CSV table of C-alpha atoms (C1' of nucleotides) in Angstrom, one decimal:
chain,number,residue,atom,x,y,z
A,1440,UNK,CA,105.1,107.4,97.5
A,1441,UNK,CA,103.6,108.6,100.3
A,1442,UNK,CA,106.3,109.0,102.6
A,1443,UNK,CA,105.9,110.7,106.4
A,1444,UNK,CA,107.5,113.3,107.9
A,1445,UNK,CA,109.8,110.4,109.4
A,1446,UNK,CA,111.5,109.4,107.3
A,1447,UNK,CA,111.6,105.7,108.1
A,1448,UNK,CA,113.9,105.2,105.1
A,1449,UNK,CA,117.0,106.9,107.1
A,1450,UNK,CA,116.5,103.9,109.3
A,1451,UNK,CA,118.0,101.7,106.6
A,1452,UNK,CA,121.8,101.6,106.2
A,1453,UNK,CA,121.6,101.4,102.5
A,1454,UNK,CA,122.1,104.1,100.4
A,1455,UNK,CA,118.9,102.8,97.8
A,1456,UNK,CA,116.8,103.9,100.8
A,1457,UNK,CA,119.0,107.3,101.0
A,1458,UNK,CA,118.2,107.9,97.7
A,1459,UNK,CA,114.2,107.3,97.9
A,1460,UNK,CA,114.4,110.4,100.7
A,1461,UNK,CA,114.9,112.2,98.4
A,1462,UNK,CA,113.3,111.1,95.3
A,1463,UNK,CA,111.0,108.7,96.4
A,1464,UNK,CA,107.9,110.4,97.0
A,1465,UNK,CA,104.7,110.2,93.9
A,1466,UNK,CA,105.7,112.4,91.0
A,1467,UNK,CA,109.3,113.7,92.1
A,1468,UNK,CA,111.2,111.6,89.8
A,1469,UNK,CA,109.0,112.3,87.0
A,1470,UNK,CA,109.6,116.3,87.4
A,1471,UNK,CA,113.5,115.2,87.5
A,1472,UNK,CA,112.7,113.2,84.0
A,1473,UNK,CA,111.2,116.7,82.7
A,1474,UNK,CA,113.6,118.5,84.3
A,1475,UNK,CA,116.5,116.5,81.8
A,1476,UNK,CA,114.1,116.5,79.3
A,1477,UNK,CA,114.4,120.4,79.0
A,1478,UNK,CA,111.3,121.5,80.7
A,1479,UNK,CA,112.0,124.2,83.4
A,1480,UNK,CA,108.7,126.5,83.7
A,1481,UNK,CA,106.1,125.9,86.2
A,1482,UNK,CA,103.9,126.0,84.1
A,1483,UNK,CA,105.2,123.7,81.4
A,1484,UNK,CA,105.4,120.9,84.4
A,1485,UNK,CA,102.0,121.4,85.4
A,1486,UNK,CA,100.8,121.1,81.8
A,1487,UNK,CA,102.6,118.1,80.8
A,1488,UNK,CA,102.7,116.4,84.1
A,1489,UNK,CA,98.9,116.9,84.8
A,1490,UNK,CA,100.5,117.3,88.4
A,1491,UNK,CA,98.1,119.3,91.1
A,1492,UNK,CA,99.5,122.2,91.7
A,1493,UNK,CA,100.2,122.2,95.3
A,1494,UNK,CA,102.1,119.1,94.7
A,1495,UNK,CA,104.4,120.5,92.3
A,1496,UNK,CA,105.3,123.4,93.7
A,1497,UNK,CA,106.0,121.0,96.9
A,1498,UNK,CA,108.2,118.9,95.0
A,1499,UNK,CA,110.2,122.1,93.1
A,1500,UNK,CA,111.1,123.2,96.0
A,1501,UNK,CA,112.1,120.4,98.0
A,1502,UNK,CA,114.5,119.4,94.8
A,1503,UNK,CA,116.0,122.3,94.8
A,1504,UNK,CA,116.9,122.0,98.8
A,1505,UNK,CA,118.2,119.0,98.2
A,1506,UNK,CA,120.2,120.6,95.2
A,1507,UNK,CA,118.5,118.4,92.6
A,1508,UNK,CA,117.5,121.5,90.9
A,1509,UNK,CA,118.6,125.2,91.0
A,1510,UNK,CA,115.9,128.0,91.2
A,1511,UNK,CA,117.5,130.6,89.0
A,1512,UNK,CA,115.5,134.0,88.1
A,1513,UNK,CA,115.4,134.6,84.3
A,1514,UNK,CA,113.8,137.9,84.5
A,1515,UNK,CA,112.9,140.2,87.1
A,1516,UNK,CA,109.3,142.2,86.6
A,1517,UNK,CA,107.5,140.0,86.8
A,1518,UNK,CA,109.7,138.3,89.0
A,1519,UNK,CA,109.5,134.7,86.9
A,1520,UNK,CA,112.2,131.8,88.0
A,1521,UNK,CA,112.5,128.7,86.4
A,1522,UNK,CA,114.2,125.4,87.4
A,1523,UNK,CA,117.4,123.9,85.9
A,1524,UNK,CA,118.9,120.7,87.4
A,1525,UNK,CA,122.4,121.0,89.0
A,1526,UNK,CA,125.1,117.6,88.1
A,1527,UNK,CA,123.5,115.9,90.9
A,1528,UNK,CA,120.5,116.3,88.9
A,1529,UNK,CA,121.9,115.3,86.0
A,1530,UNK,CA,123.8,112.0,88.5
A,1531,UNK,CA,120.0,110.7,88.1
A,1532,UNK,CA,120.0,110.1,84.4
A,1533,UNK,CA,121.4,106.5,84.8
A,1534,UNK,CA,118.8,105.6,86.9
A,1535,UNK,CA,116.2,106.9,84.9
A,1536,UNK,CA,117.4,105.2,82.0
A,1537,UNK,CA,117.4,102.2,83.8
A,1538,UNK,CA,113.8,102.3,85.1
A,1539,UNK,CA,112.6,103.5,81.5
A,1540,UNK,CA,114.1,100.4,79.9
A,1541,UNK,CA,112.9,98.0,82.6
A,1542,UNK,CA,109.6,99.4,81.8
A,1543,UNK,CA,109.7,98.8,78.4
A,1544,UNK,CA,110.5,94.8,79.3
A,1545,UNK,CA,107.9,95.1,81.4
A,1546,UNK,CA,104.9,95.2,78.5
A,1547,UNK,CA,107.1,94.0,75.4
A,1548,UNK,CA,103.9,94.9,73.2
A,1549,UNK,CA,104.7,98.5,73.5
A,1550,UNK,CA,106.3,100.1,70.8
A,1551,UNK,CA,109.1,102.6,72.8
A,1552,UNK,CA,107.8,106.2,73.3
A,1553,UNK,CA,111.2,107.5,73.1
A,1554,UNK,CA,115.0,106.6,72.3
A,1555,UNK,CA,118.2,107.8,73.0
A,1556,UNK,CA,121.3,108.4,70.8
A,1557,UNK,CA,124.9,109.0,71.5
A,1558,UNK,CA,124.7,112.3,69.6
A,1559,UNK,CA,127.7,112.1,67.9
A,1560,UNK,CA,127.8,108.5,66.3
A,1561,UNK,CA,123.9,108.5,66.0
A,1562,UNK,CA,124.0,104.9,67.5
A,1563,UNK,CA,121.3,103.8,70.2
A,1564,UNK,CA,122.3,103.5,74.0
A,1565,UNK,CA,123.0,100.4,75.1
A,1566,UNK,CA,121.3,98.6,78.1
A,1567,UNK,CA,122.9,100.4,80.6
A,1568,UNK,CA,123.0,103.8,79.2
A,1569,UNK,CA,126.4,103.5,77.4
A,1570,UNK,CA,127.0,104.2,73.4
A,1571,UNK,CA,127.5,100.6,71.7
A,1572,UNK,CA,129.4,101.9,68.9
A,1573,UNK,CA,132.2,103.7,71.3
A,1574,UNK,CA,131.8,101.4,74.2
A,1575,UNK,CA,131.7,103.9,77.2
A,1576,UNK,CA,128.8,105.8,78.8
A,1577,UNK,CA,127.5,108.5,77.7
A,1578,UNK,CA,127.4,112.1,78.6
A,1579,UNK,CA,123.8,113.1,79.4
A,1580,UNK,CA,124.2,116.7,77.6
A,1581,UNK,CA,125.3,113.8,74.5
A,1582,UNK,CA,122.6,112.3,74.2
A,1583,UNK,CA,119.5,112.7,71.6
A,1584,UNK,CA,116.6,111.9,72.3
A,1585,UNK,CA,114.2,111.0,69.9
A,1586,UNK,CA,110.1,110.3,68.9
A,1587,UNK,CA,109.4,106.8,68.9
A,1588,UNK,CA,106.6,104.8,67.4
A,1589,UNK,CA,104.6,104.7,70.0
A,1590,UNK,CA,104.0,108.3,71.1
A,1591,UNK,CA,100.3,109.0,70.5
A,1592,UNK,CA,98.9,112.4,69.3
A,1593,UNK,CA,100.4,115.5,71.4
A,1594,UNK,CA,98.2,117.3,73.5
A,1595,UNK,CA,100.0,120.3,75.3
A,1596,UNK,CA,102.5,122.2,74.1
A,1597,UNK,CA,104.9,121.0,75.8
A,1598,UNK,CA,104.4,117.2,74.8
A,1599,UNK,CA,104.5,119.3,71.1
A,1600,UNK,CA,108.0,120.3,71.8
A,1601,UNK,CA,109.4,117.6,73.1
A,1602,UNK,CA,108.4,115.4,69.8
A,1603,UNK,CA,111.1,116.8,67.6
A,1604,UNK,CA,114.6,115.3,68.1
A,1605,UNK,CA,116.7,117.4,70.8
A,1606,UNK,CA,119.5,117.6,73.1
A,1607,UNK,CA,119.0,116.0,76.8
A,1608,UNK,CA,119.3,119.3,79.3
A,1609,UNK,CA,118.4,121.9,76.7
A,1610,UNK,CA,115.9,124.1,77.5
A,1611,UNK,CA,112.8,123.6,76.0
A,1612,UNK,CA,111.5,127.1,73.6
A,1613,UNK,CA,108.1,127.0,73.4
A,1614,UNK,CA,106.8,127.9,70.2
A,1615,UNK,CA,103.2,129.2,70.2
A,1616,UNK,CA,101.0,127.1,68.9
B,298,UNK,CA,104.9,106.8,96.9
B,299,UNK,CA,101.1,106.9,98.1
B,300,UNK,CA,99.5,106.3,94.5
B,301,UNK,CA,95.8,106.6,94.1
B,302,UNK,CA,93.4,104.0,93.0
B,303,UNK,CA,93.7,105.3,89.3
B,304,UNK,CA,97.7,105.7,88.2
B,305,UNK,CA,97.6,109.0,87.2
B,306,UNK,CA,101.2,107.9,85.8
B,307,UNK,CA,99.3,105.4,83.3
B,308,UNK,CA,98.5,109.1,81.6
B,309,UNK,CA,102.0,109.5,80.6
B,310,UNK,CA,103.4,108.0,77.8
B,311,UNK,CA,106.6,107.3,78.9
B,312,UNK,CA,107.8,104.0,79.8
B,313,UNK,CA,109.5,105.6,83.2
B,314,UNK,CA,105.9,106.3,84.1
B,315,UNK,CA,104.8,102.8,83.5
B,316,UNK,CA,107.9,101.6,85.9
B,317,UNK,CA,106.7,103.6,88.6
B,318,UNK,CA,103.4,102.6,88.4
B,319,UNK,CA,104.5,99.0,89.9
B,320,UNK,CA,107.5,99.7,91.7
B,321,UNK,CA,106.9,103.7,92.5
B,322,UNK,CA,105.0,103.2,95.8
B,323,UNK,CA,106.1,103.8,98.9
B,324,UNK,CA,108.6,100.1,100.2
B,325,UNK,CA,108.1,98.7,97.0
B,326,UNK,CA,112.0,99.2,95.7
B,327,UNK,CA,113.4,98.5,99.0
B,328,UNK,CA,111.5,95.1,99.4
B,329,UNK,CA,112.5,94.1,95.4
B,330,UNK,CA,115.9,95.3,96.7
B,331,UNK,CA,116.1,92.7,100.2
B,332,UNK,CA,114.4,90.0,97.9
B,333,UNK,CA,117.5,91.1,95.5
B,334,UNK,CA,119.6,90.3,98.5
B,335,UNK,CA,118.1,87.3,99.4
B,336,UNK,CA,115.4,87.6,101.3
B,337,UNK,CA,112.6,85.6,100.7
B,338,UNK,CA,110.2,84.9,103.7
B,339,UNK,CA,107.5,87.1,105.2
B,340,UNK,CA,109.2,87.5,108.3
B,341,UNK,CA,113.0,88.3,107.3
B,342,UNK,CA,111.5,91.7,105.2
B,343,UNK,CA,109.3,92.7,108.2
B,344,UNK,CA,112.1,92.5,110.6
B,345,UNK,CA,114.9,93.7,108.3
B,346,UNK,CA,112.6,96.3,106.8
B,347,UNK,CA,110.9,97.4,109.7
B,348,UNK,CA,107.8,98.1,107.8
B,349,UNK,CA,104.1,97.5,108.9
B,350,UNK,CA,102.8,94.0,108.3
B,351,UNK,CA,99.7,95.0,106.5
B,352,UNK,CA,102.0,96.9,103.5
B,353,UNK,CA,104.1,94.0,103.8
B,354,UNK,CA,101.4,92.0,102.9
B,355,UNK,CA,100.3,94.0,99.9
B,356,UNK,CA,103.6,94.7,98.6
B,357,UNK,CA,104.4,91.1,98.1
B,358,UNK,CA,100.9,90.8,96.7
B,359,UNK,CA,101.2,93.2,94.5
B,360,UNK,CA,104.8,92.4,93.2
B,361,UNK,CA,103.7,88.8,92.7
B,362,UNK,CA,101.1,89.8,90.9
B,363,UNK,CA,103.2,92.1,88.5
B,364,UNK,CA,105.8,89.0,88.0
B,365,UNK,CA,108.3,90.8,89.6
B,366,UNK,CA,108.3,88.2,92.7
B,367,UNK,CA,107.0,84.5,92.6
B,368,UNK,CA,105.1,83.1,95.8
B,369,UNK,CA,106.6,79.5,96.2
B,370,UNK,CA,105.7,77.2,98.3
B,371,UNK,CA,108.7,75.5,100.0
B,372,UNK,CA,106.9,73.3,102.6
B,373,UNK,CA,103.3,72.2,103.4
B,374,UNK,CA,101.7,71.7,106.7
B,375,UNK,CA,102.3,74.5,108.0
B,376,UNK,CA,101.8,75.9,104.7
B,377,UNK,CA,104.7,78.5,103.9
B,378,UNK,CA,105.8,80.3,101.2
B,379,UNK,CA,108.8,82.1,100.3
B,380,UNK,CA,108.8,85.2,97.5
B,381,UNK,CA,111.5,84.6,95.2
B,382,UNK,CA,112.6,87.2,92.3
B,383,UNK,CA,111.7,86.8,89.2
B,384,UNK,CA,114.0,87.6,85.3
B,385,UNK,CA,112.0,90.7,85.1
B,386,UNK,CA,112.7,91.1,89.4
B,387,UNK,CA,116.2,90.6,88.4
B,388,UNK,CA,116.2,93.3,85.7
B,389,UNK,CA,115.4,96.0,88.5
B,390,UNK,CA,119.0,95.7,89.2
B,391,UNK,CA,120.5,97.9,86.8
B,392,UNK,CA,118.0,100.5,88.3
B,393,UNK,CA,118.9,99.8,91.8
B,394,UNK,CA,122.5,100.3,91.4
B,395,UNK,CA,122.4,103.0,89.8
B,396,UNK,CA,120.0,104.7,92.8
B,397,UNK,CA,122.4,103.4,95.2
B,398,UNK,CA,125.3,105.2,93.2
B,399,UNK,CA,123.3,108.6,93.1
B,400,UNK,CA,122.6,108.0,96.9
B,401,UNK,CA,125.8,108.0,97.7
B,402,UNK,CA,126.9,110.8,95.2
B,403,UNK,CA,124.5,113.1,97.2
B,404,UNK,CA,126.3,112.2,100.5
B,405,UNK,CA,129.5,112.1,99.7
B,406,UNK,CA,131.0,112.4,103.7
B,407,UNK,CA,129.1,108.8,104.7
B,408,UNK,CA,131.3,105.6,104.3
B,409,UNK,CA,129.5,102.8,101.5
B,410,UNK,CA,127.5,100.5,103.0
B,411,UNK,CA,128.2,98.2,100.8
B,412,UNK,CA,130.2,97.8,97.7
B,413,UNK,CA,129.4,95.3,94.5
B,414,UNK,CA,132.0,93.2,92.2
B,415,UNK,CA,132.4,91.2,89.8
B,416,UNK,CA,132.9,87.8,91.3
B,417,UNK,CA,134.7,86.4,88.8
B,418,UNK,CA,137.0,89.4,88.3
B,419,UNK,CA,136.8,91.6,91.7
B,420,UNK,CA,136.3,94.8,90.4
B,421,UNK,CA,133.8,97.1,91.6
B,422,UNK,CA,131.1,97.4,89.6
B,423,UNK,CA,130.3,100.8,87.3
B,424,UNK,CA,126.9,102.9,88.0
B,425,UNK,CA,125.1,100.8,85.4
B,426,UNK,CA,126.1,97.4,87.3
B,427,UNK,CA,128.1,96.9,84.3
B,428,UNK,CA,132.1,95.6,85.3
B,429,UNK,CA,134.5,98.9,84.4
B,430,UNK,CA,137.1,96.1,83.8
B,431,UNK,CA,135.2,93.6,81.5
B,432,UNK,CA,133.1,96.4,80.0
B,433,UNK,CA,130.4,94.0,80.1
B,434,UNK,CA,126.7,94.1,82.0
B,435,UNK,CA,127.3,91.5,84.9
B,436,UNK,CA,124.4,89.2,85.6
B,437,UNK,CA,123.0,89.6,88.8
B,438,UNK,CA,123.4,86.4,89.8
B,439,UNK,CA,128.0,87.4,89.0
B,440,UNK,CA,127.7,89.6,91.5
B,441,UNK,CA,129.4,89.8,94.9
B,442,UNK,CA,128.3,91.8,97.7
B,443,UNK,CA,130.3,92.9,100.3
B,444,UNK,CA,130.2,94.9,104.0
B,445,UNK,CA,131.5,98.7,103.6
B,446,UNK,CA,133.2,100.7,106.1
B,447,UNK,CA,129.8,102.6,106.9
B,448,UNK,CA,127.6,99.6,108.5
B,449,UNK,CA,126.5,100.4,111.5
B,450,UNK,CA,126.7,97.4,114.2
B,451,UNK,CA,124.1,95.0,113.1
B,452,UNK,CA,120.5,94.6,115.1
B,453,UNK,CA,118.3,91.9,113.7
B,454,UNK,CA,119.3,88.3,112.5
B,455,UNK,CA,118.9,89.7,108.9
B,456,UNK,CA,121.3,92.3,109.0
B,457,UNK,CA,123.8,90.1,110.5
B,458,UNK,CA,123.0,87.6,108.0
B,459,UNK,CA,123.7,90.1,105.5
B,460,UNK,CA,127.3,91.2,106.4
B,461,UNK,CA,128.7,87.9,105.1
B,462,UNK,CA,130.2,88.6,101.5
B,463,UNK,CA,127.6,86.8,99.6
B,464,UNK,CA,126.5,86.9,95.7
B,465,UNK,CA,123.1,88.5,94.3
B,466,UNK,CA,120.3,86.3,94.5
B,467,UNK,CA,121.6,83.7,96.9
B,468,UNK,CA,118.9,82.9,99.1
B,469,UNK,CA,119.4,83.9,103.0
B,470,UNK,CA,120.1,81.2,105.4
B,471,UNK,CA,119.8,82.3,108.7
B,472,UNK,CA,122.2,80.8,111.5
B,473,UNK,CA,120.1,80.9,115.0
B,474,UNK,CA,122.0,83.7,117.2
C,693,DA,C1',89.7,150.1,84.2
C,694,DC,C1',89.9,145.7,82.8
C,695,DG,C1',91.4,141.2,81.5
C,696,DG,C1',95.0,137.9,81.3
C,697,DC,C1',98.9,135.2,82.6
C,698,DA,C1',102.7,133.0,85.5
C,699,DG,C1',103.3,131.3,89.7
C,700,DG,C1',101.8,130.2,93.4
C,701,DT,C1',98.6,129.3,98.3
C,702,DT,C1',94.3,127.7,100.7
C,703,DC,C1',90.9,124.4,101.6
C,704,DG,C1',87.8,120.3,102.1
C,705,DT,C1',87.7,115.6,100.7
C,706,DT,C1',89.6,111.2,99.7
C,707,DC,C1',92.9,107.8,100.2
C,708,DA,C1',97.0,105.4,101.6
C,709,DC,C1',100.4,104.6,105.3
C,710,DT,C1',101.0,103.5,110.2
C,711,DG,C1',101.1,100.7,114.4
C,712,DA,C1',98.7,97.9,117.4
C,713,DA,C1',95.7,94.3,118.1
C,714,DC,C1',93.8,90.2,116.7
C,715,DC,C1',93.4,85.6,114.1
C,716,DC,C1',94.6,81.0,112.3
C,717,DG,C1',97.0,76.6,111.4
C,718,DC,C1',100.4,74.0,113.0
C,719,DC,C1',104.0,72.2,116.1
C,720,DA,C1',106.3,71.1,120.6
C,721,DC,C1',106.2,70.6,125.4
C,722,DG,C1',104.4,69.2,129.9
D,461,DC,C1',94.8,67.6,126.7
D,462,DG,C1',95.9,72.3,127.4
D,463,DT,C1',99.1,75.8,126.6
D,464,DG,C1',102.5,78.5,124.5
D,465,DG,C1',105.1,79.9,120.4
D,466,DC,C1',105.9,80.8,115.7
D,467,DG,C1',105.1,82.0,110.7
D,468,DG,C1',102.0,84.5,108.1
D,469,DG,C1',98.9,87.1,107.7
D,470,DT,C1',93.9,90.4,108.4
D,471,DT,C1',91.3,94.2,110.8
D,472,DC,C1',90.9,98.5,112.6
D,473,DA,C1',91.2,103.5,114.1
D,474,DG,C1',94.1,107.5,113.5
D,475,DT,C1',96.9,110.5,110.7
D,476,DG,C1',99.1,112.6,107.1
D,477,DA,C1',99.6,113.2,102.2
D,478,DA,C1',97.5,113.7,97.5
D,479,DC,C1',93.8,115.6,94.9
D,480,DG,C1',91.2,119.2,92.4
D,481,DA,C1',89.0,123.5,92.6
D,482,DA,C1',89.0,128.0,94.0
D,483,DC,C1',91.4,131.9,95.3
D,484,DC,C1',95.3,135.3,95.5
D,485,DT,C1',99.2,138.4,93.8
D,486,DG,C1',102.2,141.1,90.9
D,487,DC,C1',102.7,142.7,86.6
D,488,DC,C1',101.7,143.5,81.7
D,489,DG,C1',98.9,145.1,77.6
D,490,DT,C1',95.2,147.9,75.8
DNA sequence: ACGGCAGGTTCGTTCACTGAACCCGCCACG
DNA sequence: CGTGGCGGGTTCAGTGAACGAACCTGCCGT
């Protein structure tokens, strides 16, 4: 969203609208969804988000004020940081699951780009993010995420990467080509 | 969020993405969330919302067009309609609670607003909307919402309308003064 | 000395949000 | 019969954000 520097949304008493401060604006909760899906490079963002530049590095930063993310320097000369979401980060996983699944109802044709597995029973997440076989929610450093059927051909690197089975929150490793 | 003319979001292949292309603009969540409520006419979301007429206008367009509202005609001559939710507005809820959870995770000294049961049980409901003491996902329509500590004192006829304990969905009946 | 790369910043254009003003059909009142 | 009010919009100018391309910087490898 295009939001103003007023922040109209404090005007409602609701914490929904509290919440869309912060990720509300275009293309912020889609760096969060990276962000759990193991992507923490600028670079990797830009690549798989298609996200101009400017905006991105807007959005990195005003995550990690709000304390979404956490600018951490992994090695010094050249000074290179990358981006790792803090637990109120990871707080945001239940409403991304949420959204993802209402989008999936939303064009039934769609075979699912990706699903997500209690890691340690193997058993799909239920429709509101908890394991079916075990019957509570789910961790999101527990849950697998996997390739579904309806992933198309993998362009970037980073889209490469994220194909094989793997870990929410684990860092993505980039292997060349 | 301001989205251009062509979703860049349609790029990803996600079905997050495809969720924020219809409900990722910039009011959108916050009027599905008052229609949610009970809100239904033109007039209640522009004064309870505070939000230009002419967005307004294309949000419920917009929506309606999607299938997440329905524009139903409750009386001719005048002509008037009212925006009711649809099952695929309803399934936002899961999504909604679960922003109003992380909103209030991220300011934890602020009072709720408001909190959500189960009506037939009482209990609060968990950050999926799901009842922590049936262990079930409680239909929308099961749930009770009621004032919290943190409302401020109420301005408009909506507001005031909405302090009533009341369940999901109910439409809003506004008592004059 | 040169090229390349990660991680940005700058800049002009385009586009959506904003608020105020205006419009229209209908009703109620005098 | 005119006039005012209300619900439900549309129109319009101004502004601020998003966009994409170009540019910059620090450091490395050769």
């Amino acid at each position: 969203m295009a939001l103003g520097k007023d922040y109209d949304y404090a005007a409602q008493e609701c914490s929904i609208a509290r919440a869309l401060e912060i990720i509300g604006e275009r293309w912020t909760l889609l760096v969060v969804r990276d962000a759990l899906y193991g992507v923490r490079r600028y670079n990797d963002f830009l690549v798989h988000l298609k996200i101009p530049r400017a905006v991105l590095a807007a959005r990195l930063q005003s995550l990690t004020e709000a304390g979404v993310l956490e600018k951490r320097r992994y090695q010094e000369s050249p000074p290179r940081d990358e981006y790792v979401p803090t637990e109120l980060g990871w707080g945001l996983w239940p409403a991304l699951r949420a959204l993802g699944l209402w989008g999936r109802a939303f064009n039934p044709d769609a075979r699912p780009m990706r699903t997500f597995h209690h890691a340690e029973c193997g058993t799909e997440l239920g429709s509101y993010g908890e394991c079916r076989a075990c019957g509570r929610a789910v961790d999101p450093a527990d849950v697998e995420m996997r390739p579904g059927p309806g992933l198309g051909p993998a362009e970037d690197a980073v889209s490469r990467a994220l194909r094989a089975p793997r870990r929410l929150l684990a860092p993505l490793e980039l292997q060349p080509r």
